[in-house]
Tab-separated table of C-alpha atoms in Angstrom:
chain	number	residue	atom	x	y	z
A	1	MET	CA	-1.976	18.866	-0.978
A	2	ASP	CA	-1.000	15.831	0.124
A	3	ILE	CA	-3.372	15.796	3.454
A	4	ILE	CA	-6.307	16.561	0.875
A	5	ALA	CA	-5.248	13.643	-1.373
A	6	SER	CA	-4.943	11.437	1.229
A	7	LEU	CA	-8.470	12.535	2.814
A	8	GLY	CA	-9.797	12.133	-0.481
A	9	LEU	CA	-8.709	8.276	-0.454
A	10	GLY	CA	-10.047	8.017	3.196
A	11	PHE	CA	-13.559	9.338	2.169
A	12	SER	CA	-13.430	7.028	-0.926
A	13	VAL	CA	-13.117	4.245	1.552
A	14	ALA	CA	-15.443	5.525	4.117
A	15	LEU	CA	-18.201	6.443	1.808
A	16	ASP	CA	-18.379	2.759	0.509
A	17	PRO	CA	-21.874	1.514	1.177
A	18	ILE	CA	-21.050	-1.297	3.310
A	19	ASN	CA	-18.657	0.858	5.239
A	20	ILE	CA	-21.215	3.796	5.655
A	21	PHE	CA	-23.514	0.715	6.997
A	22	TYR	CA	-21.221	-0.673	9.628
A	23	CYS	CA	-20.394	2.969	10.606
A	24	PHE	CA	-24.044	3.463	11.150
A	25	ILE	CA	-24.329	0.032	13.158
A	26	GLY	CA	-21.136	0.839	15.148
A	27	VAL	CA	-22.314	4.309	16.205
A	28	LEU	CA	-25.856	3.043	16.739
A	29	LEU	CA	-24.494	0.296	19.004
A	30	GLY	CA	-22.251	2.856	20.978
A	31	THR	CA	-24.977	5.181	21.558
A	32	LEU	CA	-27.113	2.269	22.747
A	33	VAL	CA	-24.160	0.761	25.331
A	34	GLY	CA	-23.564	4.429	26.323
A	35	VAL	CA	-27.294	4.806	27.114
A	36	LEU	CA	-27.760	1.378	29.313
A	37	PRO	CA	-25.552	2.220	32.329
A	38	GLY	CA	-23.221	-0.912	33.265
A	39	ILE	CA	-22.284	-2.283	29.770
A	40	GLY	CA	-19.835	0.205	28.676
A	41	PRO	CA	-17.691	0.456	25.263
A	42	THR	CA	-15.061	-1.773	26.607
A	43	ALA	CA	-17.221	-4.626	27.562
A	44	THR	CA	-19.068	-4.111	24.158
A	45	ILE	CA	-16.161	-4.144	21.661
A	46	ALA	CA	-14.685	-7.248	23.674
A	47	MET	CA	-17.843	-9.088	22.913
A	48	LEU	CA	-18.228	-7.892	19.277
A	49	LEU	CA	-14.265	-8.506	18.426
A	50	PRO	CA	-15.412	-12.290	17.016
A	51	ILE	CA	-17.785	-10.793	14.435
A	52	THR	CA	-15.185	-8.614	12.910
A	53	PHE	CA	-13.118	-11.634	12.067
A	54	SER	CA	-15.379	-12.179	8.853
A	55	LEU	CA	-15.261	-8.295	7.993
A	56	SER	CA	-12.587	-6.675	6.136
A	57	PRO	CA	-10.054	-4.744	8.193
A	58	ALA	CA	-11.227	-1.326	7.387
A	59	THR	CA	-14.918	-2.157	7.757
A	60	ALA	CA	-14.287	-4.148	11.103
A	61	LEU	CA	-12.124	-1.038	12.544
A	62	ILE	CA	-14.687	1.390	11.128
A	63	MET	CA	-17.283	-0.240	13.157
A	64	LEU	CA	-15.394	-0.823	16.566
A	65	ALA	CA	-14.224	2.953	16.578
A	66	GLY	CA	-17.954	4.093	15.986
A	67	ILE	CA	-18.864	2.030	18.817
A	68	TYR	CA	-16.247	4.002	21.027
A	69	TYR	CA	-16.998	7.472	20.330
A	70	GLY	CA	-20.843	6.664	20.086
A	71	ALA	CA	-20.733	5.502	23.570
A	72	GLN	CA	-19.278	8.966	24.824
A	73	TYR	CA	-22.323	10.352	23.024
A	74	GLY	CA	-24.698	7.695	24.684
A	75	GLY	CA	-23.337	8.090	28.157
A	76	SER	CA	-24.574	11.521	28.740
A	77	THR	CA	-28.263	10.678	28.065
A	78	THR	CA	-28.618	8.463	31.212
A	79	ALA	CA	-26.524	10.970	33.031
A	80	ILE	CA	-28.599	13.573	32.454
A	81	LEU	CA	-31.918	11.798	32.515
A	82	ILE	CA	-31.548	9.464	35.680
A	83	ASN	CA	-28.267	10.821	37.050
A	84	LEU	CA	-26.546	7.651	36.240
A	85	PRO	CA	-23.615	7.952	33.801
A	86	GLY	CA	-23.709	5.536	31.047
A	87	GLU	CA	-19.783	5.903	30.701
A	88	SER	CA	-17.337	6.729	33.247
A	89	SER	CA	-16.417	10.005	31.338
A	90	SER	CA	-19.973	11.240	31.742
A	91	ALA	CA	-20.085	11.185	35.392
A	92	VAL	CA	-19.126	14.911	35.532
A	93	THR	CA	-22.212	15.625	33.313
A	94	ALA	CA	-24.496	14.115	35.671
A	95	ILE	CA	-23.654	16.986	38.151
A	96	ASP	CA	-25.345	19.653	36.212
A	97	GLY	CA	-27.303	17.892	33.605
A	98	TYR	CA	-29.622	16.115	36.013
A	99	GLN	CA	-30.148	19.145	37.703
A	100	MET	CA	-31.234	20.881	34.615
A	101	ALA	CA	-33.777	17.950	33.743
A	102	ARG	CA	-35.206	18.539	37.472
A	103	LYS	CA	-35.959	22.019	36.342
A	104	GLY	CA	-37.597	21.295	33.033
A	105	ARG	CA	-34.425	21.929	30.917
A	106	ALA	CA	-33.550	18.125	29.711
A	107	GLY	CA	-34.071	19.234	26.428
A	108	PRO	CA	-31.364	21.979	26.326
A	109	ALA	CA	-29.169	19.745	28.258
A	110	LEU	CA	-29.359	16.856	25.746
A	111	ALA	CA	-28.761	19.331	22.882
A	112	THR	CA	-25.781	21.034	24.480
A	113	ALA	CA	-24.207	17.462	24.957
A	114	ALA	CA	-24.778	16.652	21.502
A	115	LEU	CA	-23.568	19.974	19.686
A	116	GLY	CA	-20.658	19.897	21.991
A	117	SER	CA	-19.952	16.434	21.493
A	118	PHE	CA	-20.104	16.947	17.435
A	119	PHE	CA	-18.033	19.970	17.427
A	120	ALA	CA	-15.247	18.386	19.496
A	121	GLY	CA	-15.627	15.255	17.563
A	122	THR	CA	-14.867	17.091	14.270
A	123	VAL	CA	-11.887	19.192	15.845
A	124	GLY	CA	-10.493	15.960	17.361
A	125	THR	CA	-10.598	13.870	14.118
A	126	LEU	CA	-9.044	17.014	12.004
A	127	LEU	CA	-6.105	17.090	14.651
A	128	LEU	CA	-5.830	13.383	14.227
A	129	ALA	CA	-5.604	13.911	10.246
A	130	PHE	CA	-2.899	16.415	10.431
A	131	PHE	CA	-0.742	15.187	13.630
A	132	ALA	CA	-0.809	11.506	12.903
A	133	PRO	CA	1.446	11.363	9.539
A	134	PRO	CA	4.344	13.565	10.761
A	135	LEU	CA	4.302	11.499	14.153
A	136	ALA	CA	4.226	8.193	12.232
A	137	ARG	CA	7.274	9.318	10.287
A	138	ALA	CA	9.122	10.461	13.416
A	139	ALA	CA	8.121	6.991	14.928
A	140	LEU	CA	10.094	5.196	11.885
A	141	ASN	CA	13.287	6.326	13.559
A	142	PHE	CA	12.683	4.680	16.647
A	143	GLY	CA	14.759	1.497	17.385
A	144	ALA	CA	14.039	-1.119	20.279
A	145	PRO	CA	15.509	1.162	23.086
A	146	GLU	CA	13.175	3.934	22.046
A	147	TYR	CA	10.071	1.614	21.921
A	148	PHE	CA	10.981	-0.161	25.257
A	149	ALA	CA	11.141	3.378	26.896
A	150	LEU	CA	7.922	4.365	25.192
A	151	ILE	CA	5.992	1.597	26.622
A	152	VAL	CA	7.401	1.904	29.823
A	153	LEU	CA	6.188	5.442	29.681
A	154	GLY	CA	2.579	4.342	28.737
A	155	LEU	CA	2.581	1.620	31.626
A	156	LEU	CA	3.560	3.997	34.374
A	157	VAL	CA	1.467	6.771	33.200
A	158	SER	CA	-1.785	4.620	33.215
A	159	ILE	CA	-0.804	3.693	36.694
A	160	ALA	CA	-0.406	7.472	37.485
A	161	LEU	CA	-3.948	7.942	35.941
A	162	ALA	CA	-5.610	5.206	37.363
A	163	HIS	CA	-8.209	5.368	40.103
A	164	GLY	CA	-7.765	4.712	43.704
A	165	SER	CA	-4.555	2.873	44.945
A	166	ILE	CA	-1.193	3.101	43.142
A	167	LEU	CA	-0.246	-0.235	44.652
A	168	LYS	CA	-3.321	-1.895	43.386
A	169	ALA	CA	-2.897	-0.269	39.818
A	170	LEU	CA	0.640	-1.529	39.623
A	171	ALA	CA	-0.449	-5.043	40.555
A	172	MET	CA	-2.544	-5.103	37.838
A	173	ILE	CA	0.000	-4.141	35.522
A	174	VAL	CA	2.163	-6.690	36.825
A	175	LEU	CA	-0.495	-9.406	36.795
A	176	GLY	CA	-1.190	-8.403	32.768
A	177	LEU	CA	2.285	-8.686	31.957
A	178	LEU	CA	2.773	-12.126	33.554
A	179	LEU	CA	-0.595	-13.155	31.474
A	180	GLY	CA	1.064	-11.784	28.533
A	181	MET	CA	4.191	-14.017	28.802
A	182	VAL	CA	2.109	-17.223	29.002
A	183	GLY	CA	3.032	-19.256	25.946
A	184	GLN	CA	6.180	-19.878	24.052
A	185	ASP	CA	9.403	-17.955	24.466
A	186	ILE	CA	9.365	-15.696	21.688
A	187	TYR	CA	13.272	-16.595	20.592
A	188	THR	CA	13.619	-20.224	21.836
A	189	GLY	CA	10.091	-21.499	21.523
A	190	GLN	CA	10.341	-22.811	25.057
A	191	PRO	CA	7.072	-23.178	26.730
A	192	ARG	CA	6.357	-21.034	30.032
A	193	PHE	CA	3.799	-20.556	32.367
A	194	THR	CA	1.446	-23.221	30.433
A	195	LEU	CA	1.137	-25.665	33.460
A	196	GLY	CA	1.501	-28.531	30.935
A	197	ILE	CA	-1.903	-27.553	28.992
A	198	ARG	CA	-1.334	-27.828	25.445
A	199	GLU	CA	-4.024	-25.134	24.565
A	200	LEU	CA	-2.048	-22.572	26.353
A	201	TYR	CA	1.090	-23.103	24.130
A	202	SER	CA	-0.119	-20.375	21.636
A	203	GLY	CA	-0.498	-18.081	24.593
A	204	LEU	CA	-3.930	-16.908	26.206
A	205	ASN	CA	-6.638	-16.003	23.823
A	206	PHE	CA	-7.011	-12.133	24.077
A	207	VAL	CA	-10.951	-12.231	22.982
A	208	SER	CA	-11.684	-14.581	25.938
A	209	LEU	CA	-9.587	-12.551	28.548
A	210	ALA	CA	-11.225	-9.345	27.292
A	211	VAL	CA	-14.753	-10.633	27.388
A	212	GLY	CA	-14.224	-12.337	30.721
A	213	VAL	CA	-12.766	-9.357	32.576
A	214	PHE	CA	-14.822	-6.783	31.135
A	215	GLY	CA	-17.901	-8.241	29.992
A	216	VAL	CA	-19.058	-11.179	32.085
A	217	ALA	CA	-17.089	-9.525	35.095
A	218	GLU	CA	-18.901	-6.000	34.686
A	219	ILE	CA	-22.251	-7.956	34.382
A	220	LEU	CA	-21.798	-9.979	37.284
A	221	ARG	CA	-21.163	-6.629	39.275
A	222	ASN	CA	-24.033	-4.917	37.831
A	223	LEU	CA	-26.474	-7.718	38.573
A	224	GLU	CA	-25.216	-7.724	42.097
A	225	ASN	CA	-25.607	-3.995	42.471
A	226	GLU	CA	-28.657	-3.232	40.112
A	227	LYS	CA	-29.907	0.182	41.034
A	228	GLY	CA	-33.437	1.524	40.226
A	229	ARG	CA	-33.725	3.755	37.265
A	230	ASP	CA	-36.421	6.424	37.605
A	231	VAL	CA	-36.201	8.402	34.330
A	232	MET	CA	-36.551	12.100	35.203
A	233	VAL	CA	-38.693	12.893	32.305
A	234	LYS	CA	-40.860	10.495	30.099
A	235	THR	CA	-40.926	13.052	26.998
A	236	VAL	CA	-38.123	15.467	26.331
A	237	LYS	CA	-39.377	18.718	24.728
A	238	ASN	CA	-37.613	21.911	23.243
A	239	LEU	CA	-34.592	20.246	21.825
A	240	TRP	CA	-32.788	23.375	20.934
A	241	LEU	CA	-31.057	26.340	22.461
A	242	SER	CA	-31.788	29.713	22.897
A	243	LYS	CA	-29.384	32.683	22.072
A	244	ASP	CA	-28.251	33.036	25.558
A	245	ASP	CA	-27.731	29.428	25.932
A	246	PHE	CA	-25.513	29.299	22.511
A	247	LYS	CA	-23.473	32.588	24.292
A	248	ARG	CA	-23.036	30.551	27.469
A	249	ILE	CA	-21.826	27.341	26.109
A	250	ALA	CA	-19.461	28.853	23.067
A	251	ALA	CA	-16.328	29.373	25.231
A	252	PRO	CA	-16.803	26.267	27.513
A	253	VAL	CA	-17.227	24.109	24.349
A	254	VAL	CA	-13.945	25.562	22.748
A	255	ARG	CA	-12.045	25.219	26.150
A	256	GLY	CA	-13.171	21.650	26.623
A	257	THR	CA	-12.328	20.654	23.132
A	258	ALA	CA	-8.883	22.016	23.608
A	259	LEU	CA	-8.335	20.517	26.980
A	260	GLY	CA	-9.652	17.126	25.844
A	261	SER	CA	-7.469	17.157	22.610
A	262	VAL	CA	-4.014	17.190	24.462
A	263	LEU	CA	-5.335	15.061	27.478
A	264	GLY	CA	-6.634	12.299	25.106
A	265	ILE	CA	-3.275	11.325	24.137
A	266	LEU	CA	-2.346	10.438	27.626
A	267	PRO	CA	-2.090	6.583	28.555
A	268	GLY	CA	-4.549	5.298	31.144
A	269	GLY	CA	-7.871	7.372	30.911
A	270	GLY	CA	-7.139	10.771	29.206
A	271	HIS	CA	-11.196	11.197	28.335
A	272	ILE	CA	-12.096	10.520	32.198
A	273	LEU	CA	-9.358	13.113	33.253
A	274	ALA	CA	-10.348	15.495	30.486
A	275	SER	CA	-14.004	15.708	31.790
A	276	PHE	CA	-13.086	16.300	35.480
A	277	ALA	CA	-10.233	18.944	34.417
A	278	SER	CA	-12.837	20.794	32.145
A	279	TYR	CA	-15.401	21.011	34.843
A	280	SER	CA	-13.092	22.099	37.427
A	281	ALA	CA	-11.604	25.003	35.050
A	282	GLU	CA	-15.090	26.177	33.906
A	283	LYS	CA	-16.139	26.429	37.610
A	284	ARG	CA	-13.253	28.393	38.355
A	285	LEU	CA	-13.581	30.500	35.159
A	286	SER	CA	-17.164	31.231	35.663
A	287	LYS	CA	-18.450	34.627	36.843
A	288	THR	CA	-21.258	32.663	38.699
A	289	PRO	CA	-19.445	29.530	40.144
A	290	GLY	CA	-22.338	29.267	42.704
A	291	GLU	CA	-24.347	27.775	39.810
A	292	PHE	CA	-22.411	24.792	39.294
A	293	GLY	CA	-23.979	21.661	41.001
A	294	HIS	CA	-27.262	23.550	40.363
A	295	GLY	CA	-28.039	23.122	36.672
A	296	ALA	CA	-25.426	25.216	35.161
A	297	ILE	CA	-25.325	24.702	31.397
A	298	GLU	CA	-21.468	25.152	31.078
A	299	GLY	CA	-21.089	22.341	33.445
A	300	VAL	CA	-22.681	20.035	30.488
A	301	ALA	CA	-20.967	21.934	27.628
A	302	GLY	CA	-17.266	21.717	29.025
A	303	PRO	CA	-16.890	18.019	30.040
A	304	GLU	CA	-18.947	16.602	27.084
A	305	SER	CA	-16.820	18.474	24.624
A	306	ALA	CA	-13.622	17.177	26.704
A	307	ASN	CA	-14.569	13.877	26.909
A	308	ASN	CA	-15.493	13.399	22.988
A	309	ALA	CA	-12.313	15.263	21.811
A	310	ALA	CA	-10.278	13.069	24.044
A	311	ALA	CA	-12.122	9.933	22.521
A	312	GLN	CA	-10.629	11.105	18.897
A	313	THR	CA	-7.388	11.990	19.670
A	314	SER	CA	-6.815	8.876	21.853
A	315	PHE	CA	-6.602	7.224	18.279
A	316	ILE	CA	-3.328	9.101	17.666
A	317	PRO	CA	-0.860	6.932	19.627
A	318	LEU	CA	-2.564	3.738	18.397
A	319	MET	CA	-2.396	4.815	14.800
A	320	THR	CA	1.214	6.236	14.881
A	321	LEU	CA	3.006	4.198	17.519
A	322	GLY	CA	1.046	1.110	17.815
A	323	ILE	CA	0.695	1.999	21.750
A	324	PRO	CA	-2.940	1.948	23.200
A	325	ALA	CA	-3.712	4.928	25.358
A	326	HIS	CA	-6.444	2.914	27.243
A	327	PRO	CA	-8.124	-0.312	27.300
A	328	VAL	CA	-10.476	0.429	24.612
A	329	MET	CA	-7.619	1.291	22.374
A	330	ALA	CA	-5.954	-1.971	23.778
A	331	LEU	CA	-8.850	-3.859	22.131
A	332	MET	CA	-8.472	-1.999	19.090
A	333	VAL	CA	-4.796	-3.213	18.772
A	334	GLY	CA	-6.404	-6.884	19.253
A	335	ALA	CA	-8.900	-6.021	16.454
A	336	PHE	CA	-5.867	-4.919	14.139
A	337	ILE	CA	-4.077	-8.205	15.044
A	338	LEU	CA	-7.027	-10.426	14.111
A	339	GLN	CA	-7.192	-8.758	10.878
A	340	GLY	CA	-3.258	-9.650	10.312
A	341	ILE	CA	-2.261	-6.074	10.699
A	342	THR	CA	0.556	-4.870	12.954
A	343	PRO	CA	-0.608	-1.369	14.597
A	344	GLY	CA	2.135	1.165	14.363
A	345	PRO	CA	4.062	3.536	12.185
A	346	ASN	CA	4.138	1.406	9.089
A	347	VAL	CA	0.106	1.236	8.658
A	348	ILE	CA	-0.015	4.612	7.173
A	349	ASN	CA	2.542	3.551	4.306
A	350	ASP	CA	1.572	-0.099	3.884
A	351	GLN	CA	-2.257	0.532	4.552
A	352	PRO	CA	-3.110	4.033	3.493
A	353	ALA	CA	-6.555	3.239	2.322
A	354	LEU	CA	-7.319	1.426	5.731
A	355	PHE	CA	-5.435	4.479	7.790
A	356	TRP	CA	-7.358	7.297	6.042
A	357	GLY	CA	-10.596	5.298	5.668
A	358	ILE	CA	-10.878	5.237	9.670
A	359	ILE	CA	-10.122	9.042	10.216
A	360	ALA	CA	-12.588	9.928	7.401
A	361	SER	CA	-15.347	7.595	8.942
A	362	MET	CA	-14.906	9.511	12.141
A	363	TRP	CA	-16.551	12.521	10.447
A	364	ILE	CA	-19.411	10.646	9.022
A	365	GLY	CA	-19.795	8.788	12.255
A	366	ASN	CA	-20.187	12.097	13.941
A	367	VAL	CA	-22.826	13.463	11.621
A	368	LEU	CA	-24.646	10.195	12.095
A	369	LEU	CA	-24.479	10.651	15.830
A	370	VAL	CA	-25.993	13.981	15.820
A	371	LEU	CA	-28.650	12.718	13.281
A	372	LEU	CA	-29.376	9.925	15.790
A	373	ASN	CA	-29.107	11.114	19.187
A	374	LEU	CA	-31.716	14.036	19.338
A	375	PRO	CA	-34.491	12.252	17.227
A	376	LEU	CA	-34.402	8.919	19.021
A	377	ILE	CA	-34.275	10.470	22.461
A	378	GLY	CA	-37.680	9.029	22.978
A	379	LEU	CA	-36.281	5.457	22.053
A	380	TRP	CA	-33.349	5.652	24.261
A	381	VAL	CA	-35.695	6.835	27.390
A	382	LYS	CA	-37.755	3.561	26.697
A	383	MET	CA	-34.642	1.525	26.669
A	384	LEU	CA	-33.665	2.562	30.205
A	385	SER	CA	-36.579	0.113	31.403
A	386	ILE	CA	-35.213	-3.023	30.050
A	387	PRO	CA	-34.055	-5.014	33.390
A	388	TYR	CA	-30.521	-6.194	33.431
A	389	ARG	CA	-31.810	-9.639	34.319
A	390	ALA	CA	-33.344	-9.886	30.969
A	391	LEU	CA	-30.607	-8.103	28.990
A	392	PHE	CA	-27.355	-9.713	30.126
A	393	PRO	CA	-28.219	-13.367	29.826
A	394	ALA	CA	-28.506	-12.708	25.916
A	395	ILE	CA	-25.186	-10.623	25.621
A	396	VAL	CA	-23.307	-13.529	27.426
A	397	LEU	CA	-24.702	-15.962	25.319
A	398	PHE	CA	-24.005	-13.927	22.049
A	399	ALA	CA	-20.096	-13.213	23.289
A	400	CYS	CA	-19.494	-17.165	24.040
A	401	ILE	CA	-20.856	-18.054	20.460
A	402	GLY	CA	-19.149	-15.297	18.748
A	403	CYS	CA	-15.459	-16.126	20.524
A	404	PHE	CA	-15.990	-19.781	19.874
A	405	SER	CA	-16.501	-19.094	16.021
A	406	ILE	CA	-12.974	-17.698	15.904
A	407	ASN	CA	-11.110	-20.856	16.638
A	408	GLN	CA	-13.684	-23.435	16.878
A	409	ASN	CA	-12.433	-24.237	20.322
A	410	ILE	CA	-14.673	-24.857	23.393
A	411	TYR	CA	-11.517	-23.951	25.538
A	412	ASP	CA	-11.899	-20.196	24.577
A	413	VAL	CA	-15.541	-20.275	26.009
A	414	PHE	CA	-14.300	-22.037	29.252
A	415	ALA	CA	-11.799	-19.213	29.497
A	416	ILE	CA	-14.369	-16.496	29.346
A	417	GLY	CA	-15.985	-17.911	32.415
A	418	PHE	CA	-12.701	-18.254	34.294
A	419	PHE	CA	-11.660	-14.800	33.444
A	420	GLY	CA	-15.315	-13.551	34.145
A	421	VAL	CA	-14.528	-14.911	37.827
A	422	VAL	CA	-11.352	-13.773	37.915
A	423	GLY	CA	-12.398	-10.059	36.853
A	424	TYR	CA	-15.296	-10.093	39.323
A	425	VAL	CA	-13.003	-11.071	42.125
A	426	LEU	CA	-10.517	-8.198	41.467
A	427	ILE	CA	-13.401	-5.511	41.175
A	428	ARG	CA	-14.734	-6.785	44.569
A	429	PHE	CA	-11.223	-6.150	46.135
A	430	GLY	CA	-11.229	-2.687	44.582
A	431	CYS	CA	-8.779	-3.514	41.832
A	432	GLU	CA	-9.424	-1.639	38.492
A	433	PRO	CA	-9.140	-4.346	35.449
A	434	ALA	CA	-8.077	-1.661	32.837
A	435	PRO	CA	-4.322	-1.615	33.827
A	436	LEU	CA	-4.286	-5.595	33.587
A	437	LEU	CA	-5.667	-5.209	29.829
A	438	LEU	CA	-2.903	-2.555	29.010
A	439	GLY	CA	-0.436	-4.869	30.712
A	440	PHE	CA	-1.545	-8.201	28.728
A	441	VAL	CA	-1.609	-6.229	25.361
A	442	LEU	CA	1.753	-4.685	25.680
A	443	GLY	CA	3.758	-7.065	27.772
A	444	PRO	CA	4.829	-9.072	24.761
A	445	LEU	CA	5.942	-6.006	23.064
A	446	LEU	CA	7.936	-4.831	26.262
A	447	GLU	CA	9.622	-8.090	26.440
A	448	GLU	CA	10.424	-8.197	22.571
A	449	HIS	CA	12.039	-4.645	22.616
A	450	LEU	CA	13.747	-5.072	25.652
A	451	ARG	CA	15.357	-8.327	24.607
A	452	ARG	CA	16.254	-6.927	21.148
A	453	ALA	CA	17.836	-3.814	22.552
A	454	MET	CA	19.814	-6.107	24.995
A	455	ILE	CA	20.873	-8.494	22.115
A	456	ILE	CA	21.987	-5.015	19.843
A	457	SER	CA	24.007	-3.504	22.758
A	458	ARG	CA	25.370	-7.114	23.778
A	459	GLY	CA	23.991	-7.149	27.390
A	460	ASP	CA	24.785	-3.437	28.142
A	461	PRO	CA	21.734	-1.648	29.813
A	462	MET	CA	23.518	1.896	29.373
A	463	VAL	CA	21.913	1.566	25.634
A	464	PHE	CA	18.436	2.866	27.392
A	465	ILE	CA	20.267	5.957	28.843
A	466	GLU	CA	23.036	6.611	26.249
A	467	ARG	CA	20.327	7.274	23.442
A	468	PRO	CA	18.548	10.681	23.694
A	469	ILE	CA	15.042	9.633	22.917
A	470	SER	CA	14.858	6.648	25.247
A	471	ALA	CA	16.720	8.547	27.991
A	472	THR	CA	14.114	11.402	27.859
A	473	LEU	CA	11.155	8.839	27.829
A	474	LEU	CA	12.112	6.936	30.854
A	475	ALA	CA	12.787	10.315	32.466
A	476	LEU	CA	9.226	11.313	31.679
A	477	ALA	CA	8.237	7.747	33.081
A	478	LEU	CA	10.107	8.566	36.499
A	479	LEU	CA	8.566	12.010	36.481
A	480	ALA	CA	4.973	10.310	36.226
A	481	VAL	CA	5.510	8.244	39.228
A	482	ILE	CA	6.838	10.841	41.150
A	483	ILE	CA	3.817	13.031	40.476
A	484	ALA	CA	1.361	10.369	41.151
A	485	VAL	CA	2.672	9.678	44.588
A	486	LEU	CA	2.678	13.471	45.815
A	487	PRO	CA	0.326	13.700	48.776
A	488	SER	CA	-2.140	16.290	46.904
A	489	ILE	CA	-2.032	14.345	43.712
A	490	ARG	CA	-3.181	11.183	45.891
A	491	ARG	CA	-5.888	13.094	47.719
A	492	LYS	CA	-7.299	14.509	44.174
A	493	ARG	CA	-7.254	10.569	42.819
A	494	LYS	CA	-9.515	9.662	45.873
A	495	GLU	CA	-11.902	12.289	45.349
A	496	VAL	CA	-12.291	11.522	41.694
A	497	PHE	CA	-12.595	7.791	42.608
A	498	VAL	CA	-15.257	8.708	45.123
A	499	GLU	CA	-17.240	10.905	42.524
A	500	GLU	CA	-17.165	8.365	39.899
A	501	ASP	CA	-18.489	5.666	42.411
């Protein structure tokens, strides 16, 4: 009965007209950025963070969440129509989805992506509703050593799941940790790494860093490598599935949902990993594996379900532990902080309307996405004709105005430009900026819990080993590193990296 009463409270918040409106805006923008390759939900949420400052906490977070899972839907459209994934997790969808479009089956491919995503998103939200409260209650028993070990586990798993070189991913984590230490010492108030610049005494601006590294840097990269976008079909017909299609996608959708629900909780890029894992599983289980790569509908159903289920369950560690599973969730942490809320296990008790309102809004958002995606296919096709050079200057201008409006400080705008250049240079050197953002967000938390644990234990580092939970978490972190450096895993990382590129 508690869960029903809590969901009732959540729907009373989510069904507020203003929240429905911003949920609609969120999923519409999410679909739009998913359709337009090169922008992505991370850059979009980073740029829209300043706007949320003037909204209520529930409204702001409902809109940002809608952008994220909306982008998972929208990314499949370009993957199917032009063989260019709008979102990294849609890279696998392009393999068979584009081949279906070439054979005149773009409609069934898009319908499969939409229906599979809706089912997976609904199940993922249900899992979030049932598992988040008990996990939050368990997290209340965590002390400083446990939180330190949990953050270490999250950072190391994110390195293990990052693409390409492990050393580069580790370097990005360390750089993020160092940037997170800029400002005044949390206990003594002594300035550090400020270079004598007064504006740095309060630390680096999270919004400026996020917009620069993910927004401006991605824009520069895409302007440099703008690809031609020839839409496979100008009009999409037969947006429904035959009985045979329904039979073929049923099992892959269920398997993809189950796989994505589990992998979405992992730090780093669980939704991307879920897509690739689902495709691999469906190909192995298929009675006709030769069809994969040539228009197998199972190759669309499984990965699309997996990445959307993972998008929903990735909110579990954020909402219960305050630990972001990937860069988008790190931006959500920033949104919580902008609203004066500390994400973690206390949110469910201190802000129950906010907690359950976000969960309930996900059901509403998934319904809105189905209603939006299929009828507006013609609009999304037309959007693909917008050239980057016309679109991106407006986006950058909008982001700068929004960032300036938070603190009325021109220094924050200069910081966007600086971090944009830094992010672009990192990308050119083959470094993935996602671990940097995780390190930046988690760095202050890591330092705080480390120093608090050492104060409690009077300087004895064995406190992390003597406590069972922290010892287990540290052991899992070590295991993640060992697995990541195994030769077979390293080869697989390179294969996935090449496929996504």
